[in-house]
PDB file of C-alpha atoms in Angstrom:
ATOM      1  CA  MET A   1      23.995  96.947 113.626  1.00  0.00           C
ATOM      2  CA  ASP A   2      23.424  95.131 110.328  1.00  0.00           C
ATOM      3  CA  ILE A   3      22.003  91.622 110.315  1.00  0.00           C
ATOM      4  CA  PRO A   4      22.679  89.872 106.998  1.00  0.00           C
ATOM      5  CA  LYS A   5      19.483  89.077 105.094  1.00  0.00           C
ATOM      6  CA  ALA A   6      18.685  85.508 104.123  1.00  0.00           C
ATOM      7  CA  GLY A   7      18.851  84.611 100.435  1.00  0.00           C
ATOM      8  CA  THR A   8      15.781  83.544  98.499  1.00  0.00           C
ATOM      9  CA  ASN A   9      17.206  80.182  97.436  1.00  0.00           C
ATOM     10  CA  ASP A  10      18.682  79.148 100.785  1.00  0.00           C
ATOM     11  CA  SER A  11      18.426  81.149 104.002  1.00  0.00           C
ATOM     12  CA  ARG A  12      21.884  79.976 105.082  1.00  0.00           C
ATOM     13  CA  ILE A  13      23.331  82.099 102.244  1.00  0.00           C
ATOM     14  CA  ARG A  14      23.096  85.693 103.464  1.00  0.00           C
ATOM     15  CA  PHE A  15      23.719  89.164 102.036  1.00  0.00           C
ATOM     16  CA  VAL A  16      24.582  92.534 103.563  1.00  0.00           C
ATOM     17  CA  ASP A  17      25.273  95.973 102.061  1.00  0.00           C
ATOM     18  CA  TYR A  18      28.673  97.450 102.849  1.00  0.00           C
ATOM     19  CA  SER A  19      28.875 100.519 105.085  1.00  0.00           C
ATOM     20  CA  ALA A  20      32.087 101.706 106.707  1.00  0.00           C
ATOM     21  CA  ASN A  21      30.116 102.881 109.772  1.00  0.00           C
ATOM     22  CA  ASP A  22      28.093  99.733 110.491  1.00  0.00           C
ATOM     23  CA  VAL A  23      28.790  96.621 112.530  1.00  0.00           C
ATOM     24  CA  VAL A  24      27.725  93.337 110.922  1.00  0.00           C
ATOM     25  CA  LYS A  25      26.431  90.563 113.168  1.00  0.00           C
ATOM     26  CA  VAL A  26      27.624  87.036 112.341  1.00  0.00           C
ATOM     27  CA  ILE A  27      26.271  83.996 114.187  1.00  0.00           C
ATOM     28  CA  GLY A  28      28.448  80.916 113.922  1.00  0.00           C
ATOM     29  CA  ARG A  29      27.689  77.300 114.670  1.00  0.00           C
ATOM     30  CA  TYR A  30      29.930  75.013 116.679  1.00  0.00           C
ATOM     31  CA  ARG A  31      31.447  72.296 114.491  1.00  0.00           C
ATOM     32  CA  ALA A  32      30.683  74.373 111.347  1.00  0.00           C
ATOM     33  CA  SER A  33      32.473  77.113 109.427  1.00  0.00           C
ATOM     34  CA  THR A  34      31.178  80.414 108.056  1.00  0.00           C
ATOM     35  CA  GLN A  35      32.503  82.095 104.922  1.00  0.00           C
ATOM     36  CA  ILE A  36      32.663  85.908 104.619  1.00  0.00           C
ATOM     37  CA  GLU A  37      33.019  87.091 101.032  1.00  0.00           C
ATOM     38  CA  PHE A  38      34.192  90.611 100.167  1.00  0.00           C
ATOM     39  CA  ASP A  39      34.368  92.272  96.735  1.00  0.00           C
ATOM     40  CA  ALA A  40      36.434  90.389  94.150  1.00  0.00           C
ATOM     41  CA  THR A  41      38.723  93.434  93.752  1.00  0.00           C
ATOM     42  CA  GLU A  42      39.711  93.344  97.449  1.00  0.00           C
ATOM     43  CA  GLU A  43      42.583  91.573  99.172  1.00  0.00           C
ATOM     44  CA  ILE A  44      42.510  90.933 102.918  1.00  0.00           C
ATOM     45  CA  VAL A  45      45.629  92.476 104.503  1.00  0.00           C
ATOM     46  CA  HIS A  46      44.826  92.342 108.228  1.00  0.00           C
ATOM     47  CA  VAL A  47      42.473  90.442 110.539  1.00  0.00           C
ATOM     48  CA  ALA A  48      42.080  91.033 114.297  1.00  0.00           C
ATOM     49  CA  THR A  49      39.677  89.365 116.723  1.00  0.00           C
ATOM     50  CA  GLY A  50      38.988  89.994 120.374  1.00  0.00           C
ATOM     51  CA  ASP A  51      39.038  86.255 121.100  1.00  0.00           C
ATOM     52  CA  SER A  52      41.711  84.467 119.093  1.00  0.00           C
ATOM     53  CA  VAL A  53      41.279  81.351 121.235  1.00  0.00           C
ATOM     54  CA  GLY A  54      37.549  80.982 120.864  1.00  0.00           C
ATOM     55  CA  TRP A  55      37.505  81.685 117.085  1.00  0.00           C
ATOM     56  CA  GLU A  56      39.584  80.316 114.233  1.00  0.00           C
ATOM     57  CA  VAL A  57      40.050  82.746 111.325  1.00  0.00           C
ATOM     58  CA  ALA A  58      41.622  81.969 107.926  1.00  0.00           C
ATOM     59  CA  PRO A  59      41.880  84.674 105.215  1.00  0.00           C
ATOM     60  CA  ALA A  60      42.248  83.763 101.534  1.00  0.00           C
ATOM     61  CA  HIS A  61      42.363  86.666  99.041  1.00  0.00           C
ATOM     62  CA  ASN A  62      38.898  88.271  99.360  1.00  0.00           C
ATOM     63  CA  ILE A  63      37.375  85.489 101.477  1.00  0.00           C
ATOM     64  CA  LEU A  64      37.556  84.986 105.244  1.00  0.00           C
ATOM     65  CA  PHE A  65      36.678  81.673 106.912  1.00  0.00           C
ATOM     66  CA  LEU A  66      35.432  81.679 110.502  1.00  0.00           C
ATOM     67  CA  LYS A  67      34.894  78.789 112.909  1.00  0.00           C
ATOM     68  CA  PRO A  68      33.983  78.947 116.629  1.00  0.00           C
ATOM     69  CA  ARG A  69      36.123  76.621 118.761  1.00  0.00           C
ATOM     70  CA  GLU A  70      35.093  77.311 122.365  1.00  0.00           C
ATOM     71  CA  LYS A  71      31.895  78.343 124.109  1.00  0.00           C
ATOM     72  CA  ASN A  72      32.901  81.886 124.966  1.00  0.00           C
ATOM     73  CA  PRO A  73      30.928  85.158 125.168  1.00  0.00           C
ATOM     74  CA  PRO A  74      30.410  87.300 122.038  1.00  0.00           C
ATOM     75  CA  THR A  75      33.475  89.087 120.681  1.00  0.00           C
ATOM     76  CA  ASN A  76      34.417  91.378 117.849  1.00  0.00           C
ATOM     77  CA  LEU A  77      36.271  90.957 114.552  1.00  0.00           C
ATOM     78  CA  GLN A  78      37.997  93.636 112.452  1.00  0.00           C
ATOM     79  CA  VAL A  79      39.082  93.168 108.842  1.00  0.00           C
ATOM     80  CA  VAL A  80      41.115  95.510 106.635  1.00  0.00           C
ATOM     81  CA  THR A  81      41.187  95.023 102.865  1.00  0.00           C
ATOM     82  CA  VAL A  82      42.881  96.817  99.972  1.00  0.00           C
ATOM     83  CA  ARG A  83      41.255  97.171  96.577  1.00  0.00           C
ATOM     84  CA  GLN A  84      43.123  96.989  93.276  1.00  0.00           C
ATOM     85  CA  SER A  85      42.775 100.788  93.067  1.00  0.00           C
ATOM     86  CA  GLY A  86      44.681 101.127  96.362  1.00  0.00           C
ATOM     87  CA  GLU A  87      41.590 102.109  98.376  1.00  0.00           C
ATOM     88  CA  ARG A  88      41.419 100.608 101.883  1.00  0.00           C
ATOM     89  CA  ARG A  89      38.215  99.292 103.421  1.00  0.00           C
ATOM     90  CA  VAL A  90      37.603  98.457 107.075  1.00  0.00           C
ATOM     91  CA  TYR A  91      34.926  96.035 108.252  1.00  0.00           C
ATOM     92  CA  GLN A  92      33.565  95.640 111.793  1.00  0.00           C
ATOM     93  CA  PHE A  93      31.833  92.460 112.990  1.00  0.00           C
ATOM     94  CA  GLU A  94      30.168  91.146 116.125  1.00  0.00           C
ATOM     95  CA  LEU A  95      30.733  87.409 116.470  1.00  0.00           C
ATOM     96  CA  ARG A  96      28.402  85.076 118.322  1.00  0.00           C
ATOM     97  CA  ALA A  97      28.370  81.279 118.413  1.00  0.00           C
ATOM     98  CA  THR A  98      25.449  78.967 119.141  1.00  0.00           C
ATOM     99  CA  GLU A  99      24.669  75.291 119.333  1.00  0.00           C
ATOM    100  CA  GLY A 100      22.279  73.970 116.757  1.00  0.00           C
ATOM    101  CA  ASP A 101      21.758  71.947 113.632  1.00  0.00           C
ATOM    102  CA  VAL A 102      23.625  73.264 110.577  1.00  0.00           C
ATOM    103  CA  THR A 103      20.580  72.359 108.480  1.00  0.00           C
ATOM    104  CA  ALA A 104      18.482  74.925 110.361  1.00  0.00           C
ATOM    105  CA  ASN A 105      17.397  78.038 108.492  1.00  0.00           C
ATOM    106  CA  ASP A 106      19.138  80.407 110.922  1.00  0.00           C
ATOM    107  CA  ALA A 107      22.617  78.942 110.328  1.00  0.00           C
ATOM    108  CA  TYR A 108      25.203  81.137 108.561  1.00  0.00           C
ATOM    109  CA  PHE A 109      27.108  79.311 105.814  1.00  0.00           C
ATOM    110  CA  LEU A 110      28.006  82.336 103.695  1.00  0.00           C
ATOM    111  CA  VAL A 111      27.804  86.104 104.237  1.00  0.00           C
ATOM    112  CA  ARG A 112      28.359  87.966 100.966  1.00  0.00           C
ATOM    113  CA  PHE A 113      28.841  91.733 100.929  1.00  0.00           C
ATOM    114  CA  ARG A 114      27.128  93.854  98.310  1.00  0.00           C
ATOM    115  CA  TYR A 115      28.242  97.333  97.277  1.00  0.00           C
ATOM    116  CA  PRO A 116      25.336  99.523  96.065  1.00  0.00           C
ATOM    117  CA  THR A 117      27.517 102.642  95.717  1.00  0.00           C
ATOM    118  CA  ASP A 118      30.040 100.801  93.549  1.00  0.00           C
ATOM    119  CA  GLU A 119      27.258  99.355  91.413  1.00  0.00           C
ATOM    120  CA  ALA A 120      25.685 102.794  90.940  1.00  0.00           C
ATOM    121  CA  ASN A 121      29.067 104.314  90.005  1.00  0.00           C
ATOM    122  CA  GLU A 122      29.686 101.527  87.494  1.00  0.00           C
ATOM    123  CA  ARG A 123      26.269 102.069  85.919  1.00  0.00           C
ATOM    124  CA  GLN A 124      27.035 105.793  85.590  1.00  0.00           C
ATOM    125  CA  ARG A 125      30.448 105.041  84.091  1.00  0.00           C
ATOM    126  CA  LEU A 126      28.983 102.626  81.537  1.00  0.00           C
ATOM    127  CA  ALA A 127      26.188 105.064  80.678  1.00  0.00           C
ATOM    128  CA  ALA A 128      28.718 107.882  80.148  1.00  0.00           C
ATOM    129  CA  LEU A 129      30.909 105.585  78.038  1.00  0.00           C
ATOM    130  CA  GLN A 130      27.937 104.506  75.937  1.00  0.00           C
ATOM    131  CA  ALA A 131      26.849 108.131  75.462  1.00  0.00           C
ATOM    132  CA  ALA A 132      30.387 109.079  74.388  1.00  0.00           C
ATOM    133  CA  GLN A 133      30.461 106.184  71.926  1.00  0.00           C
ATOM    134  CA  HIS A 134      27.087 107.264  70.500  1.00  0.00           C
ATOM    135  CA  ARG A 135      28.345 110.852  70.120  1.00  0.00           C
ATOM    136  CA  ALA A 136      31.524 109.668  68.426  1.00  0.00           C
ATOM    137  CA  ALA A 137      29.529 107.443  66.072  1.00  0.00           C
ATOM    138  CA  ALA A 138      27.140 110.304  65.258  1.00  0.00           C
ATOM    139  CA  ASN A 139      30.053 112.653  64.579  1.00  0.00           C
ATOM    140  CA  LYS A 140      31.679 110.055  62.333  1.00  0.00           C
ATOM    141  CA  ARG A 141      28.432 109.572  60.417  1.00  0.00           C
ATOM    142  CA  ALA A 142      28.134 113.337  59.954  1.00  0.00           C
ATOM    143  CA  VAL A 143      31.715 113.629  58.699  1.00  0.00           C
ATOM    144  CA  ASP A 144      31.323 110.594  56.424  1.00  0.00           C
ATOM    145  CA  SER A 145      28.095 112.053  55.053  1.00  0.00           C
ATOM    146  CA  THR A 146      29.823 115.356  54.270  1.00  0.00           C
ATOM    147  CA  LEU A 147      32.813 113.641  52.695  1.00  0.00           C
ATOM    148  CA  SER A 148      30.556 111.356  50.649  1.00  0.00           C
ATOM    149  CA  LEU A 149      28.532 114.341  49.455  1.00  0.00           C
ATOM    150  CA  HIS A 150      31.665 116.002  48.094  1.00  0.00           C
ATOM    151  CA  GLN A 151      33.769 112.981  47.205  1.00  0.00           C
ATOM    152  CA  SER A 152      33.255 113.908  43.548  1.00  0.00           C
ATOM    153  CA  TYR A 153      34.235 117.545  43.979  1.00  0.00           C
ATOM    154  CA  GLY A 154      35.100 119.051  40.594  1.00  0.00           C
ATOM    155  CA  ALA A 155      34.958 117.355  37.213  1.00  0.00           C
ATOM    156  CA  ARG A 156      35.033 113.574  37.104  1.00  0.00           C
ATOM    157  CA  ASN A 157      37.520 111.640  35.063  1.00  0.00           C
ATOM    158  CA  TYR A 158      36.088 108.329  33.813  1.00  0.00           C
ATOM    159  CA  ARG A 159      38.889 107.599  31.334  1.00  0.00           C
ATOM    160  CA  TYR A 160      40.143 104.304  32.757  1.00  0.00           C
ATOM    161  CA  SER A 161      41.090 101.006  31.146  1.00  0.00           C
ATOM    162  CA  ALA A 162      41.847  97.639  32.706  1.00  0.00           C
ATOM    163  CA  GLN A 163      43.946  94.581  31.925  1.00  0.00           C
ATOM    164  CA  GLY A 164      43.928  91.385  33.944  1.00  0.00           C
ATOM    165  CA  SER A 165      41.515  89.280  35.994  1.00  0.00           C
ATOM    166  CA  ARG A 166      37.901  90.386  35.621  1.00  0.00           C
ATOM    167  CA  ALA A 167      37.072  88.628  38.919  1.00  0.00           C
ATOM    168  CA  ILE A 168      38.438  91.590  40.879  1.00  0.00           C
ATOM    169  CA  GLN A 169      37.723  94.352  38.379  1.00  0.00           C
ATOM    170  CA  PRO A 170      35.725  97.286  39.827  1.00  0.00           C
ATOM    171  CA  ASP A 171      32.226  97.796  38.424  1.00  0.00           C
ATOM    172  CA  SER A 172      33.140 101.441  37.862  1.00  0.00           C
ATOM    173  CA  ILE A 173      35.992 103.839  38.588  1.00  0.00           C
ATOM    174  CA  TYR A 174      36.564 107.581  38.384  1.00  0.00           C
ATOM    175  CA  ASP A 175      38.565 110.326  40.048  1.00  0.00           C
ATOM    176  CA  ASP A 176      38.052 114.017  40.743  1.00  0.00           C
ATOM    177  CA  GLY A 177      41.722 114.988  40.610  1.00  0.00           C
ATOM    178  CA  LYS A 178      42.078 114.450  44.357  1.00  0.00           C
ATOM    179  CA  VAL A 179      40.686 111.006  45.250  1.00  0.00           C
ATOM    180  CA  THR A 180      39.805 107.911  43.225  1.00  0.00           C
ATOM    181  CA  THR A 181      36.472 106.137  43.691  1.00  0.00           C
ATOM    182  CA  MET A 182      35.996 102.468  42.809  1.00  0.00           C
ATOM    183  CA  ARG A 183      32.670 100.670  43.027  1.00  0.00           C
ATOM    184  CA  PHE A 184      32.359  96.998  43.976  1.00  0.00           C
ATOM    185  CA  ALA A 185      28.654  96.141  43.847  1.00  0.00           C
ATOM    186  CA  GLY A 186      26.947  93.767  46.281  1.00  0.00           C
ATOM    187  CA  ASN A 187      29.018  91.745  48.725  1.00  0.00           C
ATOM    188  CA  ARG A 188      32.129  91.489  46.583  1.00  0.00           C
ATOM    189  CA  GLU A 189      35.367  91.120  48.497  1.00  0.00           C
ATOM    190  CA  ILE A 190      37.561  94.179  48.066  1.00  0.00           C
ATOM    191  CA  PRO A 191      41.080  93.335  46.851  1.00  0.00           C
ATOM    192  CA  ALA A 192      44.307  94.931  48.024  1.00  0.00           C
ATOM    193  CA  ILE A 193      44.900  98.194  46.156  1.00  0.00           C
ATOM    194  CA  TYR A 194      48.398  99.292  45.164  1.00  0.00           C
ATOM    195  CA  MET A 195      49.683 102.440  43.467  1.00  0.00           C
ATOM    196  CA  VAL A 196      52.253 101.653  40.788  1.00  0.00           C
ATOM    197  CA  GLN A 197      55.280 103.936  40.916  1.00  0.00           C
ATOM    198  CA  SER A 198      57.215 105.183  37.882  1.00  0.00           C
ATOM    199  CA  ASP A 199      59.855 102.467  38.415  1.00  0.00           C
ATOM    200  CA  GLY A 200      57.180  99.742  38.418  1.00  0.00           C
ATOM    201  CA  SER A 201      57.233  99.136  42.183  1.00  0.00           C
ATOM    202  CA  GLU A 202      53.982  98.887  44.126  1.00  0.00           C
ATOM    203  CA  THR A 203      52.899 100.855  47.193  1.00  0.00           C
ATOM    204  CA  LEU A 204      49.885  99.835  49.265  1.00  0.00           C
ATOM    205  CA  ILE A 205      47.586 102.852  49.365  1.00  0.00           C
ATOM    206  CA  PRO A 206      45.033 103.711  52.114  1.00  0.00           C
ATOM    207  CA  TRP A 207      41.313 103.815  51.359  1.00  0.00           C
ATOM    208  CA  ASP A 208      37.969 103.831  53.143  1.00  0.00           C
ATOM    209  CA  ALA A 209      34.595 102.318  52.278  1.00  0.00           C
ATOM    210  CA  ARG A 210      31.368 104.305  51.975  1.00  0.00           C
ATOM    211  CA  LYS A 211      27.712 103.706  51.127  1.00  0.00           C
ATOM    212  CA  SER A 212      27.425 100.271  52.788  1.00  0.00           C
ATOM    213  CA  GLY A 213      30.860  99.280  51.575  1.00  0.00           C
ATOM    214  CA  GLU A 214      30.143  99.444  47.852  1.00  0.00           C
ATOM    215  CA  LEU A 215      32.272 102.539  47.219  1.00  0.00           C
ATOM    216  CA  VAL A 216      35.986 102.410  47.888  1.00  0.00           C
ATOM    217  CA  VAL A 217      37.538 105.886  48.094  1.00  0.00           C
ATOM    218  CA  VAL A 218      41.283 105.724  47.497  1.00  0.00           C
ATOM    219  CA  HIS A 219      43.232 108.577  49.076  1.00  0.00           C
ATOM    220  CA  GLY A 220      44.891 109.838  45.931  1.00  0.00           C
ATOM    221  CA  THR A 221      45.117 109.481  42.164  1.00  0.00           C
ATOM    222  CA  ALA A 222      47.629 107.524  40.093  1.00  0.00           C
ATOM    223  CA  LYS A 223      48.589 106.787  36.520  1.00  0.00           C
ATOM    224  CA  GLU A 224      48.238 103.086  37.333  1.00  0.00           C
ATOM    225  CA  PHE A 225      46.673 101.045  40.127  1.00  0.00           C
ATOM    226  CA  ARG A 226      47.251  97.342  40.622  1.00  0.00           C
ATOM    227  CA  LEU A 227      44.652  95.245  42.449  1.00  0.00           C
ATOM    228  CA  ARG A 228      45.503  91.856  43.955  1.00  0.00           C
ATOM    229  CA  ARG A 229      43.550  89.094  45.672  1.00  0.00           C
ATOM    230  CA  GLY A 230      45.093  85.689  45.985  1.00  0.00           C
ATOM    231  CA  GLY A 231      46.300  84.719  42.489  1.00  0.00           C
ATOM    232  CA  ASP A 232      44.121  87.323  40.753  1.00  0.00           C
ATOM    233  CA  VAL A 233      45.776  90.515  39.487  1.00  0.00           C
ATOM    234  CA  ILE A 234      44.398  93.398  37.446  1.00  0.00           C
ATOM    235  CA  CYS A 235      46.050  96.626  36.259  1.00  0.00           C
ATOM    236  CA  ILE A 236      43.887  99.771  36.155  1.00  0.00           C
ATOM    237  CA  PHE A 237      45.237 102.501  33.856  1.00  0.00           C
ATOM    238  CA  ASN A 238      44.245 106.155  34.247  1.00  0.00           C
ATOM    239  CA  GLU A 239      44.055 107.372  30.640  1.00  0.00           C
ATOM    240  CA  GLY A 240      43.186 110.905  31.774  1.00  0.00           C
ATOM    241  CA  TYR A 241      45.739 111.166  34.571  1.00  0.00           C
ATOM    242  CA  ASP A 242      46.494 114.724  35.689  1.00  0.00           C
ATOM    243  CA  PRO A 243      49.688 114.827  37.790  1.00  0.00           C
ATOM    244  CA  VAL A 244      48.742 118.293  39.110  1.00  0.00           C
ATOM    245  CA  GLY A 245      45.274 117.287  40.355  1.00  0.00           C
ATOM    246  CA  VAL A 246      42.678 119.567  41.975  1.00  0.00           C
ATOM    247  CA  ASN A 247      43.038 121.386  45.280  1.00  0.00           C
ATOM    248  CA  PRO A 248      39.757 122.506  46.951  1.00  0.00           C
ATOM    249  CA  GLY A 249      41.730 125.022  49.038  1.00  0.00           C
ATOM    250  CA  THR A 250      40.592 123.704  52.422  1.00  0.00           C
ATOM    251  CA  GLY A 251      43.598 121.564  53.354  1.00  0.00           C
ATOM    252  CA  THR A 252      41.418 118.445  52.975  1.00  0.00           C
ATOM    253  CA  THR A 253      39.892 116.441  50.141  1.00  0.00           C
ATOM    254  CA  SER A 254      36.490 118.123  50.608  1.00  0.00           C
ATOM    255  CA  PRO A 255      35.402 121.719  49.984  1.00  0.00           C
ATOM    256  CA  SER A 256      33.112 121.439  53.056  1.00  0.00           C
ATOM    257  CA  VAL A 257      35.747 120.259  55.525  1.00  0.00           C
ATOM    258  CA  GLU A 258      38.470 122.750  56.378  1.00  0.00           C
ATOM    259  CA  ARG A 259      41.680 121.889  58.187  1.00  0.00           C
ATOM    260  CA  SER A 260      42.478 124.194  61.113  1.00  0.00           C
ATOM    261  CA  VAL A 261      45.546 124.292  63.335  1.00  0.00           C
ATOM    262  CA  ARG A 262      44.921 124.931  67.015  1.00  0.00           C
ATOM    263  CA  PRO A 263      47.367 127.272  68.753  1.00  0.00           C
ATOM    264  CA  GLU A 264      49.691 125.639  71.231  1.00  0.00           C
ATOM    265  CA  PRO A 265      48.585 126.240  74.850  1.00  0.00           C
ATOM    266  CA  ARG A 266      50.566 128.782  76.786  1.00  0.00           C
ATOM    267  CA  GLY A 267      53.285 127.291  78.904  1.00  0.00           C
ATOM    268  CA  ALA A 268      53.467 124.113  76.807  1.00  0.00           C
ATOM    269  CA  ASN A 269      56.880 122.448  76.697  1.00  0.00           C
ATOM    270  CA  ARG A 270      58.826 122.996  73.530  1.00  0.00           C
TER     271      ARG A 270
END
């Protein structure tokens, strides 16, 4: 039988570890109520007591209120809860009632269940999640490092001119026939980058930042880029534009990263 342990701040607040095979002893006081608190993810679905006359019971979500009404012998109490996951838990109690002052240290105001197994499982889950996040971050850093190393694969074309607002003009720009690299030194805000089509229309083009955000690698080359931020506009002209470009032969923009296609698993739906 488990006897709830008194709390350090007030002995009338008590704690007990959950075990499906243990009976928990609860001592009530006449003219006072006792609160039983289960896990926050549980909902009470059934309550049964051996003495429904001598004890008043009132469930509310994950909390059960008890109050002795008559001076009867000890009895039992059974509680069934359902967790949000659908798991059912069953609790067994022995109920006793005594006379006494509710200010006494041995009074039961609150019995709160603790769940060491759940807490250990949650710690393991969080540790595994954190480890997975660290691995993903490390893999991303490795890929970014490789891509950065070869972002200038092949000959560089620096033949660019600009017309418009100098406030958003890149500090430098070049391409390698596959991607275009713009440099915005310091903490400059990066403007929206558009590729200008042959009919003069603009298409927002994807890019990613490297080397602490100073280098903006645009996924492609163009005869003209147009940068916008608020009312500022600047046109960037590629004076050495090569419509054919350079292909590293790997299926990616880097000679060190090769695209591979995994075979479809046997039995997969088509």
